[in-house]
Coordinates of C-alpha atoms and ligand atoms in Angstrom, one line a residue:
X1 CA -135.8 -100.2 124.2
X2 CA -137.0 -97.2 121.7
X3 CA -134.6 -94.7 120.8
X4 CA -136.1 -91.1 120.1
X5 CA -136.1 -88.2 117.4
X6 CA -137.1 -85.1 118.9
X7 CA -138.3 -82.4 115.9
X8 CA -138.5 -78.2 117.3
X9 CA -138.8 -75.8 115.4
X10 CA -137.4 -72.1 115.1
X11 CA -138.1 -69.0 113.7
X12 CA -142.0 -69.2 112.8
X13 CA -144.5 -71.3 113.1
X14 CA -146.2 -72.6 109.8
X15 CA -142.7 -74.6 108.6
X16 CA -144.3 -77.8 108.0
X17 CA -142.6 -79.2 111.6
X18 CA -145.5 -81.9 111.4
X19 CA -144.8 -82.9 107.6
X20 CA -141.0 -83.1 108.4
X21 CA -141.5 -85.2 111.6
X22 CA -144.2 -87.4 109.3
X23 CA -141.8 -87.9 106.6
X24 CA -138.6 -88.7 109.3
X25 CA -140.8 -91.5 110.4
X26 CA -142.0 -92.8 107.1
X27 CA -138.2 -92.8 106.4
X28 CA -137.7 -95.1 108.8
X29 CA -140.6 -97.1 108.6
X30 CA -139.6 -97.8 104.9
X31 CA -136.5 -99.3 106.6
X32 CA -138.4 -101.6 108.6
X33 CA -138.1 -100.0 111.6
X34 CA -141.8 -100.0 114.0
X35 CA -142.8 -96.0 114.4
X36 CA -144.9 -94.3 116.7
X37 CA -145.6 -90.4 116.7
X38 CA -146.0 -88.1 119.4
X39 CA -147.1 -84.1 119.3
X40 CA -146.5 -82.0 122.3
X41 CA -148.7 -79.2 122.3
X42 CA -147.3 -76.3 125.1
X43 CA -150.9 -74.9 125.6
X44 CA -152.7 -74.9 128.4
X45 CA -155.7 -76.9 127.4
X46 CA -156.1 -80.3 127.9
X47 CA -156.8 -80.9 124.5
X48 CA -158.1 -79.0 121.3
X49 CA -161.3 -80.2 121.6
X50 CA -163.1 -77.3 123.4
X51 CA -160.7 -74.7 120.8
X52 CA -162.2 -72.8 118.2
X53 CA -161.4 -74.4 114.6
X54 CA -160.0 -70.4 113.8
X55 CA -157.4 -70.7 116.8
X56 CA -156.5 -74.5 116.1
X57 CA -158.0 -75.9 113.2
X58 CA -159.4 -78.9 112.7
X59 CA -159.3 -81.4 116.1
X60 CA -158.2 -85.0 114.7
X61 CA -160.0 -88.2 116.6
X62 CA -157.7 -90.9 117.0
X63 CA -159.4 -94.5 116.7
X64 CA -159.5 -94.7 121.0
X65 CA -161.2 -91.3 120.8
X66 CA -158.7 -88.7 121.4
X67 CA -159.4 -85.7 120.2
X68 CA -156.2 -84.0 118.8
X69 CA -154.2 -81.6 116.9
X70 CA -154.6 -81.9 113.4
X71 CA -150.6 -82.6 112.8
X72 CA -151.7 -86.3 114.0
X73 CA -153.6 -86.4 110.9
X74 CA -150.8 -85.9 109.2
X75 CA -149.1 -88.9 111.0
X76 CA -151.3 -91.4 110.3
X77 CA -151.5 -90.3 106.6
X78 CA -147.8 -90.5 106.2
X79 CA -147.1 -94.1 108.4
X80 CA -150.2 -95.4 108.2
X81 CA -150.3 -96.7 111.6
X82 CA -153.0 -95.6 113.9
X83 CA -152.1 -93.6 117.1
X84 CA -153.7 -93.2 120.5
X85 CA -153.9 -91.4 123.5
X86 CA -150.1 -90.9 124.6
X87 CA -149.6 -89.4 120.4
X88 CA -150.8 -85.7 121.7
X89 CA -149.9 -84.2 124.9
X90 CA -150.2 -80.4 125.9
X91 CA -149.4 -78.5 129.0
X92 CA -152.8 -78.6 130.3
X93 CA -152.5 -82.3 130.4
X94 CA -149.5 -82.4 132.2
X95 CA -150.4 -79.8 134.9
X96 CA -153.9 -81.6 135.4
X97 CA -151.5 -84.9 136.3
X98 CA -149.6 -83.6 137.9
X99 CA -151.7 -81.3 140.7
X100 CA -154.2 -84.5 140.7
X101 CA -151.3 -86.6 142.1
X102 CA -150.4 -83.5 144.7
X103 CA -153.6 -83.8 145.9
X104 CA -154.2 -87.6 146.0
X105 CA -150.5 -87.2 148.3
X106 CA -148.4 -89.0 145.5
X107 CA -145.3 -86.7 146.2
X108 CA -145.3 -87.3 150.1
X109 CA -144.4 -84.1 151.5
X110 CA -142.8 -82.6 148.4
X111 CA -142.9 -78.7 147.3
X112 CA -144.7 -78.9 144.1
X113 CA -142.3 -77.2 141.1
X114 CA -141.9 -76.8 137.4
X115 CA -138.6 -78.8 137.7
X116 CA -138.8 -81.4 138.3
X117 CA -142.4 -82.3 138.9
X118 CA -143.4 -80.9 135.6
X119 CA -140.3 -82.3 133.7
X120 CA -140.7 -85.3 134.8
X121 CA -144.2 -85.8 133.9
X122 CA -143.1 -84.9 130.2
X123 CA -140.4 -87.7 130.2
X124 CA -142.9 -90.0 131.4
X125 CA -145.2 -89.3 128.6
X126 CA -142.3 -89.9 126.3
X127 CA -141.1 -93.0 127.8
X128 CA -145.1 -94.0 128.3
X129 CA -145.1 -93.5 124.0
X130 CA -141.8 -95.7 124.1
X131 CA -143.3 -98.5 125.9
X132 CA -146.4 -98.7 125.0
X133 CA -146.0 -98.9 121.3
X134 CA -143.8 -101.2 120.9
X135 CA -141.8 -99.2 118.7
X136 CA -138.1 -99.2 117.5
X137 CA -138.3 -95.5 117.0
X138 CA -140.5 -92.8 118.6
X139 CA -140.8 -89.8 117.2
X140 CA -141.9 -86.5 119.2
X141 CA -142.2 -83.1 117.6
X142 CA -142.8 -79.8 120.2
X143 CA -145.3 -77.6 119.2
X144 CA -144.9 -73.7 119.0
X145 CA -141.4 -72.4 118.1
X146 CA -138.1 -72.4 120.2
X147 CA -138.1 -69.5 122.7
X148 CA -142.0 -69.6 123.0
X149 CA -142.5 -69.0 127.0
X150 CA -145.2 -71.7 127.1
X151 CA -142.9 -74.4 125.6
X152 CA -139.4 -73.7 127.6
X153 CA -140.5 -76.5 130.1
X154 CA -140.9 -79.1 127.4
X155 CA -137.3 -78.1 125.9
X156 CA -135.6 -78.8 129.3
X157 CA -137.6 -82.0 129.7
X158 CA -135.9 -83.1 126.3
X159 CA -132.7 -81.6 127.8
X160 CA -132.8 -83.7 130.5
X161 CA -134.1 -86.6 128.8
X162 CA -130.8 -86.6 126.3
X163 CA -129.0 -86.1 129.7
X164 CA -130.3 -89.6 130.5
X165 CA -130.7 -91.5 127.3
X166 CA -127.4 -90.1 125.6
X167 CA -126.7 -89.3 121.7
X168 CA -126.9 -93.0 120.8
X169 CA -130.8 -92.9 121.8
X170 CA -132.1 -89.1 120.9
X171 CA -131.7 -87.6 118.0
X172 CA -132.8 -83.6 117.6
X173 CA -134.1 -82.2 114.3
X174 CA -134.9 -78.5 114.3
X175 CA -136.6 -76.9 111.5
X176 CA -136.0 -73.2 110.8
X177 CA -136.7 -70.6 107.6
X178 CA -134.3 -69.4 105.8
X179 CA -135.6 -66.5 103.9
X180 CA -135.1 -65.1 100.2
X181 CA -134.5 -61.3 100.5
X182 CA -136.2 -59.4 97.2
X183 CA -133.8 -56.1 96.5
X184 CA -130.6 -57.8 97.7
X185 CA -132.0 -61.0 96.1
X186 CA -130.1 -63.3 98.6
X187 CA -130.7 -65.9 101.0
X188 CA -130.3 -64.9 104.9
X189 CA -129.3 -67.3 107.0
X190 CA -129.5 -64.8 110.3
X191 CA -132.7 -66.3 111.6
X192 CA -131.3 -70.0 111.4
X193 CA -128.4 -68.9 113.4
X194 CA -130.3 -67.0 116.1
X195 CA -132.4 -69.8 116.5
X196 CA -130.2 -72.2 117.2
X197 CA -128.3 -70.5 119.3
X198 CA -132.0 -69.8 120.9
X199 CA -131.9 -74.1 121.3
X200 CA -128.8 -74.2 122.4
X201 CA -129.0 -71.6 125.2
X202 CA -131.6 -74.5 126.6
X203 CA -129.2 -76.8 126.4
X204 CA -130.3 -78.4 122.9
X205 CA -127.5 -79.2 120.2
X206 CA -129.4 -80.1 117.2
X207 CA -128.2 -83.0 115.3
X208 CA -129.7 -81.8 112.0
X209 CA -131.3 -78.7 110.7
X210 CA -134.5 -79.1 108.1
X211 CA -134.1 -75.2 106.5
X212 CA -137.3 -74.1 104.6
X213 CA -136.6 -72.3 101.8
X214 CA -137.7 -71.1 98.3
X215 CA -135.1 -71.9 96.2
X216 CA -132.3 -74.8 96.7
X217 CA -129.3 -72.9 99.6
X218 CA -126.1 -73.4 97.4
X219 CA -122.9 -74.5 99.1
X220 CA -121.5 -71.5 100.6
X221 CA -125.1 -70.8 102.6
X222 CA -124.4 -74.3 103.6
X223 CA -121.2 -73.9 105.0
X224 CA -122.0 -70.9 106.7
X225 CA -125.1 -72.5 108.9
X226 CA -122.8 -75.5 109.3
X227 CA -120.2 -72.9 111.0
X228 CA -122.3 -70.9 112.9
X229 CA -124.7 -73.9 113.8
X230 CA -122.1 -76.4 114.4
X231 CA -123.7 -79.1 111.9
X232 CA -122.0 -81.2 110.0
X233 CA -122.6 -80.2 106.0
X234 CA -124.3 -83.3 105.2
X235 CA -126.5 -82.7 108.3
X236 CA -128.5 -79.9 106.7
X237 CA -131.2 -81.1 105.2
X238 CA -133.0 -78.8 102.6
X239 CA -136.9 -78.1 102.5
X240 CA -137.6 -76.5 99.5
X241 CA -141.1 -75.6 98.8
X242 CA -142.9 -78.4 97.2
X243 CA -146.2 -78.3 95.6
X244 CA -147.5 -81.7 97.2
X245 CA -146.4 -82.4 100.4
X246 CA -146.0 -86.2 99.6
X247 CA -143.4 -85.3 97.8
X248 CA -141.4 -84.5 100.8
X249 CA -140.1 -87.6 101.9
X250 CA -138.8 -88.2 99.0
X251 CA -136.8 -85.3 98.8
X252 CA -135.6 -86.3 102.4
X253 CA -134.0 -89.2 101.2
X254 CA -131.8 -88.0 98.3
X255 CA -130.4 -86.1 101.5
X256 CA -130.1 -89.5 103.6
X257 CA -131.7 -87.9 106.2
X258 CA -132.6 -91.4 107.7
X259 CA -129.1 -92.8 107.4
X260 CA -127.7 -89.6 109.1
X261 CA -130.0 -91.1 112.3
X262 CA -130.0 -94.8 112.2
X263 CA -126.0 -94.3 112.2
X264 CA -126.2 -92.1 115.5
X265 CA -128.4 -94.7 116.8
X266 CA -125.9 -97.5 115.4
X267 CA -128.9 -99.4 113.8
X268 CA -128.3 -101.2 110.5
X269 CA -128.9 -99.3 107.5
X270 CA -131.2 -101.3 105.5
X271 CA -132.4 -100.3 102.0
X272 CA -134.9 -98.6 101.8
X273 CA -138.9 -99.4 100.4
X274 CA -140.0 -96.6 98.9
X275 CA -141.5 -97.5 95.8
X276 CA -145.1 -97.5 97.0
X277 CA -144.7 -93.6 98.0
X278 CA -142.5 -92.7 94.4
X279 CA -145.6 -94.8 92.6
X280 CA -148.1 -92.1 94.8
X281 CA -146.2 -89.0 93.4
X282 CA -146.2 -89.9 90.0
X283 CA -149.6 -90.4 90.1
X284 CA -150.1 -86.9 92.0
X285 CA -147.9 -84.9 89.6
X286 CA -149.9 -86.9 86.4
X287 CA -153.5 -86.4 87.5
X288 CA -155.5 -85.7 84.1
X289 CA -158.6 -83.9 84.5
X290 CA -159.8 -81.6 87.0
X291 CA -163.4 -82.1 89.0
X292 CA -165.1 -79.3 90.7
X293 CA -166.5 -80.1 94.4
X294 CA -168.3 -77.4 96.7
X295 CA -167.5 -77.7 100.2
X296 CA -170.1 -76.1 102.1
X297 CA -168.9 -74.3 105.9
X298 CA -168.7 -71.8 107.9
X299 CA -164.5 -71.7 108.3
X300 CA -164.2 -71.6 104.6
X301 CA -161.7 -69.0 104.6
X302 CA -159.6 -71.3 107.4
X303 CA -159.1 -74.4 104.7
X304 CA -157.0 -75.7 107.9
X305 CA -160.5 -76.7 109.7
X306 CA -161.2 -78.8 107.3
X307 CA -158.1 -80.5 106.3
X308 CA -158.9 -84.2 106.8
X309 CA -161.9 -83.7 104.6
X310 CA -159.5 -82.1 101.7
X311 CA -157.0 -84.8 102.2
X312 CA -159.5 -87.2 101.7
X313 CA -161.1 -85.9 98.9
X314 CA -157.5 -85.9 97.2
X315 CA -156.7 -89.5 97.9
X316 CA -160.3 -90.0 96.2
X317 CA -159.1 -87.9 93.3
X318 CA -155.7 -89.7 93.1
X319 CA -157.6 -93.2 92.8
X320 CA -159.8 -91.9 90.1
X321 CA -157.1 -90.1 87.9
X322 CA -158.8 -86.5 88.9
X323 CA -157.7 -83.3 90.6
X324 CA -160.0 -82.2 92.9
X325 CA -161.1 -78.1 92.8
X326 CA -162.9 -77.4 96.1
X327 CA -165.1 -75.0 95.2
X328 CA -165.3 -73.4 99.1
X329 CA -169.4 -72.3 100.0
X330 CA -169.7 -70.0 102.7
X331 CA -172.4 -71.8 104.5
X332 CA -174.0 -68.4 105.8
X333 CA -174.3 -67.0 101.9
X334 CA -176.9 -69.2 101.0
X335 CA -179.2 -68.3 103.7
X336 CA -179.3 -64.6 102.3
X337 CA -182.6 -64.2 100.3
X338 CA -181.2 -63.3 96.6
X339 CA -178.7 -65.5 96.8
X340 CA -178.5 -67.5 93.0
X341 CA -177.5 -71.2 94.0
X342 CA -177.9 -72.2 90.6
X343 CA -174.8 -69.6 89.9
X344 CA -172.9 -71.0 93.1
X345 CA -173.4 -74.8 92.2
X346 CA -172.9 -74.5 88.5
X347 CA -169.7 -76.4 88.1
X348 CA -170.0 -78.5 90.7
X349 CA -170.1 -82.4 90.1
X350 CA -170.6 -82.8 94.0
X351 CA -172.0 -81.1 97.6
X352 CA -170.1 -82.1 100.6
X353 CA -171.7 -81.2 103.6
X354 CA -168.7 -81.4 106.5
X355 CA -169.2 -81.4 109.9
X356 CA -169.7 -78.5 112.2
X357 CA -171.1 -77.4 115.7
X358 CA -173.5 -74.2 116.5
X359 CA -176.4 -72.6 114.8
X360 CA -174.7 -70.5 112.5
X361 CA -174.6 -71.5 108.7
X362 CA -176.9 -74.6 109.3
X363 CA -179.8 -73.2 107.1
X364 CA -177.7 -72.7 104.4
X365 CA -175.9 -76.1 104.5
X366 CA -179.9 -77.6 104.4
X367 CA -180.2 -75.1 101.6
X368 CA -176.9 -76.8 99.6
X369 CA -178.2 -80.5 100.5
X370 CA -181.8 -79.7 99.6
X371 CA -180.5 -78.9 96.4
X372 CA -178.1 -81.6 95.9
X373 CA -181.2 -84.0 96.4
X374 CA -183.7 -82.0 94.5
X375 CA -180.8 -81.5 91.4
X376 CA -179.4 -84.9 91.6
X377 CA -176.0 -83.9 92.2
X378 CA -173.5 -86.4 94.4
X379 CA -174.3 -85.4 97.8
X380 CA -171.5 -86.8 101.1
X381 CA -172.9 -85.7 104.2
X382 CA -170.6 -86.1 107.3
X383 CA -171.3 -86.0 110.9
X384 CA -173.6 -82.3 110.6
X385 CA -173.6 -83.4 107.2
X386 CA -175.8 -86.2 108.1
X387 CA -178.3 -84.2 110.7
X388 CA -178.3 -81.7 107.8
X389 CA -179.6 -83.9 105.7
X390 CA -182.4 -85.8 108.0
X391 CA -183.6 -81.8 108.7
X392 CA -184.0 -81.4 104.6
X393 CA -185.5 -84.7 104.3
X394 CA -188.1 -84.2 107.2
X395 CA -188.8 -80.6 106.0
X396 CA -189.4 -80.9 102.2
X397 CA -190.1 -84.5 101.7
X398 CA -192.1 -85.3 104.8
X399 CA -193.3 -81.9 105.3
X400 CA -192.6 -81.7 109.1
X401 CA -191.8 -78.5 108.8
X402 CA -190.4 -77.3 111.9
X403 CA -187.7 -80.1 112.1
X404 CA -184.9 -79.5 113.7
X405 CA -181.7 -80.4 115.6
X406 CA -182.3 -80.0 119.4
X407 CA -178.5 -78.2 119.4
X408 CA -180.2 -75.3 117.5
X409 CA -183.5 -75.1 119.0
X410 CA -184.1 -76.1 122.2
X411 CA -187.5 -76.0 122.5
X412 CA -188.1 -77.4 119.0
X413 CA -191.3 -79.5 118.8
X414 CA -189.8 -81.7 116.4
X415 CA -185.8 -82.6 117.2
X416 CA -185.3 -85.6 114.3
X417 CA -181.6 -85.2 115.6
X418 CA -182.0 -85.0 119.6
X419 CA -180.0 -85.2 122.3
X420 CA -178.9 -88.8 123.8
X421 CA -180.4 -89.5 127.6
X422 CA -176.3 -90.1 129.0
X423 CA -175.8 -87.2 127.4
X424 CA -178.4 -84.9 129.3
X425 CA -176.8 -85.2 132.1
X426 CA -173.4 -84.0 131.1
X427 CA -171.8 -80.4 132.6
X428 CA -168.5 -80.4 131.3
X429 CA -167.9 -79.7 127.4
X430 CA -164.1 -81.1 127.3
X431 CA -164.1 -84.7 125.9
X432 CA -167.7 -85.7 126.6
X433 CA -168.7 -86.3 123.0
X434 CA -169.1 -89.3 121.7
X435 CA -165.5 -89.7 120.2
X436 CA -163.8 -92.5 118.4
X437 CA -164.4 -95.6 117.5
X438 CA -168.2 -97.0 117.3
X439 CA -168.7 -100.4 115.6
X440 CA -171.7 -100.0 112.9
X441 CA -173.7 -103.0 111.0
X442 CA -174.1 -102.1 107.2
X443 CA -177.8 -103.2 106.2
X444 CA -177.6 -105.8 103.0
X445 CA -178.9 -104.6 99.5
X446 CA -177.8 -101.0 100.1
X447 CA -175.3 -98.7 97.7
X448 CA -173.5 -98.6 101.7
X449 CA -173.3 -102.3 101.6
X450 CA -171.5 -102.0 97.8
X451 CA -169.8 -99.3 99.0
X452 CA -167.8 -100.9 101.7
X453 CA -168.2 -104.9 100.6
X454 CA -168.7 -105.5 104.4
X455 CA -171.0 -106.5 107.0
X456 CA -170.0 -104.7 109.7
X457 CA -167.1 -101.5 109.8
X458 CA -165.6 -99.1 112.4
X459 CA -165.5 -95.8 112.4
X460 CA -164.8 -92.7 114.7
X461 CA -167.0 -90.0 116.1
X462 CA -167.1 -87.0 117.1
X463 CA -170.6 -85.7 118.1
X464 CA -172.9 -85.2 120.8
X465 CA -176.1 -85.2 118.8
X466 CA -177.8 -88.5 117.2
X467 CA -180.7 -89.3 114.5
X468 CA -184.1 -89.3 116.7
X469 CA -185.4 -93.4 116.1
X470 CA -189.1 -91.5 116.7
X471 CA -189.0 -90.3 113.1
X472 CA -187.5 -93.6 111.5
X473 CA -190.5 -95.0 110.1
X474 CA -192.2 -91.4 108.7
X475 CA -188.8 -90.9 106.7
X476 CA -188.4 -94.6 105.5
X477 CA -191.9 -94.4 104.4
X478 CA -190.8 -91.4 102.1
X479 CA -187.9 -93.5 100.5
X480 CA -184.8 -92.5 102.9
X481 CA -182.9 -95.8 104.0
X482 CA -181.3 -96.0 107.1
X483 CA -178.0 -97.9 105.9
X484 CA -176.2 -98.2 109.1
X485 CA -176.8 -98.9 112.6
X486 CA -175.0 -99.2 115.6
X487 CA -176.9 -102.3 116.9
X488 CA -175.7 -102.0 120.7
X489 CA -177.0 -99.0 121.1
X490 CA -179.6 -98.8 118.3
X491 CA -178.5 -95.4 116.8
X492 CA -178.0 -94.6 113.1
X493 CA -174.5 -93.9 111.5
X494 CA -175.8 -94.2 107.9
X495 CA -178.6 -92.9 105.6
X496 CA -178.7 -92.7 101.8
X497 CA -181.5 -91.8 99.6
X498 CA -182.0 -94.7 96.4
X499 CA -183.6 -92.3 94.8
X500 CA -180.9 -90.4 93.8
X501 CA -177.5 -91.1 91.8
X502 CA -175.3 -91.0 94.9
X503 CA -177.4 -89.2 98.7
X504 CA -175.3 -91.0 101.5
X505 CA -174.7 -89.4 104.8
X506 CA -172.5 -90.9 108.2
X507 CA -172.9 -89.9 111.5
X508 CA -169.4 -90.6 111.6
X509 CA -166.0 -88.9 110.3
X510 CA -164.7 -91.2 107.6
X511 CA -161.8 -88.5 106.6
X512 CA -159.8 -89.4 109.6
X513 CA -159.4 -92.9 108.3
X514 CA -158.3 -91.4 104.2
X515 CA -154.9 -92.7 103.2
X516 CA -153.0 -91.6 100.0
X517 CA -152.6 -94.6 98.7
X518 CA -155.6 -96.5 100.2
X519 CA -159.0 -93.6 100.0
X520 CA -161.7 -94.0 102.1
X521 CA -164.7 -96.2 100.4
X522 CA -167.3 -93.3 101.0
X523 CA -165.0 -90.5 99.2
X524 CA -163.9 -93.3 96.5
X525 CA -167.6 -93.5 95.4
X526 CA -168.3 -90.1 96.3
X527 CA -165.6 -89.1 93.6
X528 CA -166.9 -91.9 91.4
X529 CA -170.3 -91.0 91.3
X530 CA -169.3 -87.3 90.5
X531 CA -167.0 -88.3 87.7
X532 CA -170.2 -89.8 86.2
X533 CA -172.3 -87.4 86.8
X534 CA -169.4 -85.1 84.7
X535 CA -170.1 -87.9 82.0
Ligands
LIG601 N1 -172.9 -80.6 116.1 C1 -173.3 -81.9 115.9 C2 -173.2 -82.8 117.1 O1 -172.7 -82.4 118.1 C3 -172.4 -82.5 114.8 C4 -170.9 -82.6 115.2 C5 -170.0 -82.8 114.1 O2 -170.3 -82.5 112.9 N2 -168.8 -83.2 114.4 O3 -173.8 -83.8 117.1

């Protein structure tokens, strides 16, 4: 039987809730315990996949091809396990359930209502994480902040689910701010207060409170959360802003946040294995030299939308002994005519072309990959990154000039990246992508090949658009190798360009797969190749 650490958060939003429910469960990994994550998401979407990256963000694809908030990105980074389709659940997924079992005649008569169809669906998706996994310890953190109107459902659902699983199985972390006042120079511990009396009023007692602060709360703000919160001293765990977020679990446990909830849970308190994760900071806070890479899209103020991609890029960077300066390309300014891309490139050692849906910016990003080619600098094109970069190649190398992707011109004569016949047929936009995992066969001889050191790899989608085989042969011809293949279905996941220091492409999204202290192969010689090209 799991036992289950609920994290909410108070206040504001933007608290790090996910990085302290990630570092709770790397906590207790490192005692041995098995972990499994869980994000509850009170909107009513089924899932962020149809949202705008500006309202949400980036949408993490979990290995079975959920698409997901980009907190599970965060999980996986921080435990290293991979998650699955009961890790992200929102309101919209719950409703959906719930009114497709009233009308199959699941509830035999029953009025329909919030409480307890609704609540009981939530508990079912926690106790579904529970059982499923496997694991010791599951660990759920609710979305929005405490008093939100959309998530008051999935507060009495954890209500009710302490109600049945007592102390000795839940455990409730809540994170709030607690603010530095300029003038009175002070900390104000108000906004804690309200909000847990906010959590309480639901019937909520937290168990620990995670404060975000600037500077380090001192004993008497302590004492006087403890009084008014009704936590324990020791159970006030401090978040003081950190520069790299790794460094956060650390910090956790000089607090003994772990021990404070393996002893409610009466588990054994084990020692702890850390040093892999101390080994990762030191190397974080030592990084040498700094590289410049330009990112080129269309959210580029919104660095949230492409978070995976800059997480990545730092694990490559920590692997290599070099901080990485993302030199952010609005993909849109290199379409306009005077636009100097020698001026915009100048210090870059590297183009990354991310991936992206709609018209909008994609002649500039073929602008930025025409001139990584044509300027040999270390080009990494993912997912759009990759159709980008079959567009250049058809345009300017094999002069078929009016190629294009069928997404941005329907009636194009010359799609090199086209539609897929299942996918013709398709009405509904909400998960009908190709999404996760896809197996693909590395061709032999190939940088790819020497890249990975394997035959055949998996990786996870997320795309509707694919290379068009019709062109293959006119763009081999000109020199581009198709590196990768999905052989069931005979569509390519891979390209690279020999004749260049470092031109590889994936249809794929290798970011989601980037660990701290294990980078993806593609960003590793990515980095390399642009540390060379520094050289
Ligand atoms: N818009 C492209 C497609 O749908 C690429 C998607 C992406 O980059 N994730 O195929």
């Amino acid at each position: 039987m799991a036992k289950y650490v609920f994290v909410t958060g108070g206040v504001c939003s933007g608290l790090g809730k996910g990085i302290t429910a990630s570092s709770i469960a790397l906590l207790l990994k490192g005692k041995g315990y098995k972990v499994f994550m869980q994000k509850f998401d009170p909107y009513m979407n089924v899932d962020p996949g149809t949202m705008s990256p500006i309202q949400h963000g980036e949408v993490f694809v979990t290995a079975d091809g959920c698409e997901t908030d980009l907190d599970l990105g965060h999980y996986e980074r921080f435990i290293d396990e991979e998650l699955n389709y009961t890790s992200n659940i929102t309101n919209g997924k719950i409703y959906s359930s719930v009114i497709e079992k009233e009308r199959r005649g699941d509830y035999l008569g029953a009025t329909i209502q919030i409480v307890p169809h609704i609540s009981n669906e939530i508990k079912n998706k926690i106790y579904e994480a529970g059982a499923s996994s496997g694991a010791d310890i599951v660990i759920t953190e609710i979305g929005g902040t405490v008093g939100d109107i959309e998530g008051s459902v999935m507060m009495e659902s954890l209500r009710q689910f302490k109600m049945e699983q007592g102390s000795a199985n839940t455990f409730f972390v809540h994170t709030t701010l607690v603010p530095y006042i300029f003038g009175s120079n002070e900390l104000k511990t108000k906004p804690t207060q309200s909000s847990i009396i906010e959590l309480r009023r639901l019937g909520i007692q937290p168990d620990v409170i995670v404060t975000r602060s600037n500077i380090e709360l001192g004993d008497a703000i302590k004492s006087k959360i403890s009084l008014f919160g009704n936590i324990p001293k020791q159970n006030i765990i401090e978040a003081v802003d950190v520069n790299n977020i790794y460094q956060i679990p650390i910090n956790f446990h000089r607090q003994h946040i772990e021990d404070i909830i393996l002893e409610q849970f009466g588990l054994p308190i084990t020692d702890s294995h850390l040093k892999y994760w101390e080994d990762l900071i030191n190397t974080v806070d030592n990084l040498k030299n700094e590289i410049e890479i330009s990112l080129v899209g269309k959210y580029i103020e919104l660095h949230d939308a492409y978070l995976s991609v800059m997480e990545a890029l730092k694990h490559a960077g920590y692997k290599h002994n070099l901080k990485i300066h993302i030199n952010w390309v609005d993909s849109e300014s290199l379409e306009k005519e005077n636009c100097d891309l020698n001026a915009i490139f100048k210090n870059s050692k590297g183009i990354l072309v991310p991936g992206g849906f709609g018209h909008r910016g994609v002649e500039g990003k073929i602008k930025a990959c025409e001139y990584a080619r044509t300027h040999k600098i270390p080009y990494l094109g993912l997912c759009l990154g990759m159709q980008v970069a079959v567009i250049e190649f058809a345009r300017n190398v094999c002069h078929i000039e009016d190629a294009s992707s069928r997404e941005f011109n329907e009636t194009c004569k010359n799609p090199v990246i086209d539609l897929m016949a299942e996918q013709k047929t398709i009405i509904n936009m909400g998960g009908t992508l190709r999404l996760g995992n896809y197996e693909c066969t590395i061709k032999k001889g190939t940088l790819t090949h020497k890249i990975y050191d394997a035959d055949k790899i998996l990786e996870r989608h997320r795309h509707r658009y694919e290379f068009n085989n019709k062109y293959k042969e006119e763009l081999e011809n000109k020199g581009l190798v198709f590196s990768g293949i999905n052989e069931p279905s005979n569509l390519v996941e891979i390209i690279e360009y020999p004749r260049h220091p470092f031109f590889v492409a994936c249809q794929f999204h290798p970011e989601f797969k980037s660990r701290p202290t294990r980078p993806h192969p593609l960003f590793d010689a990515f980095i390399g190749a642009a540390k060379k090209y520094k050289k």
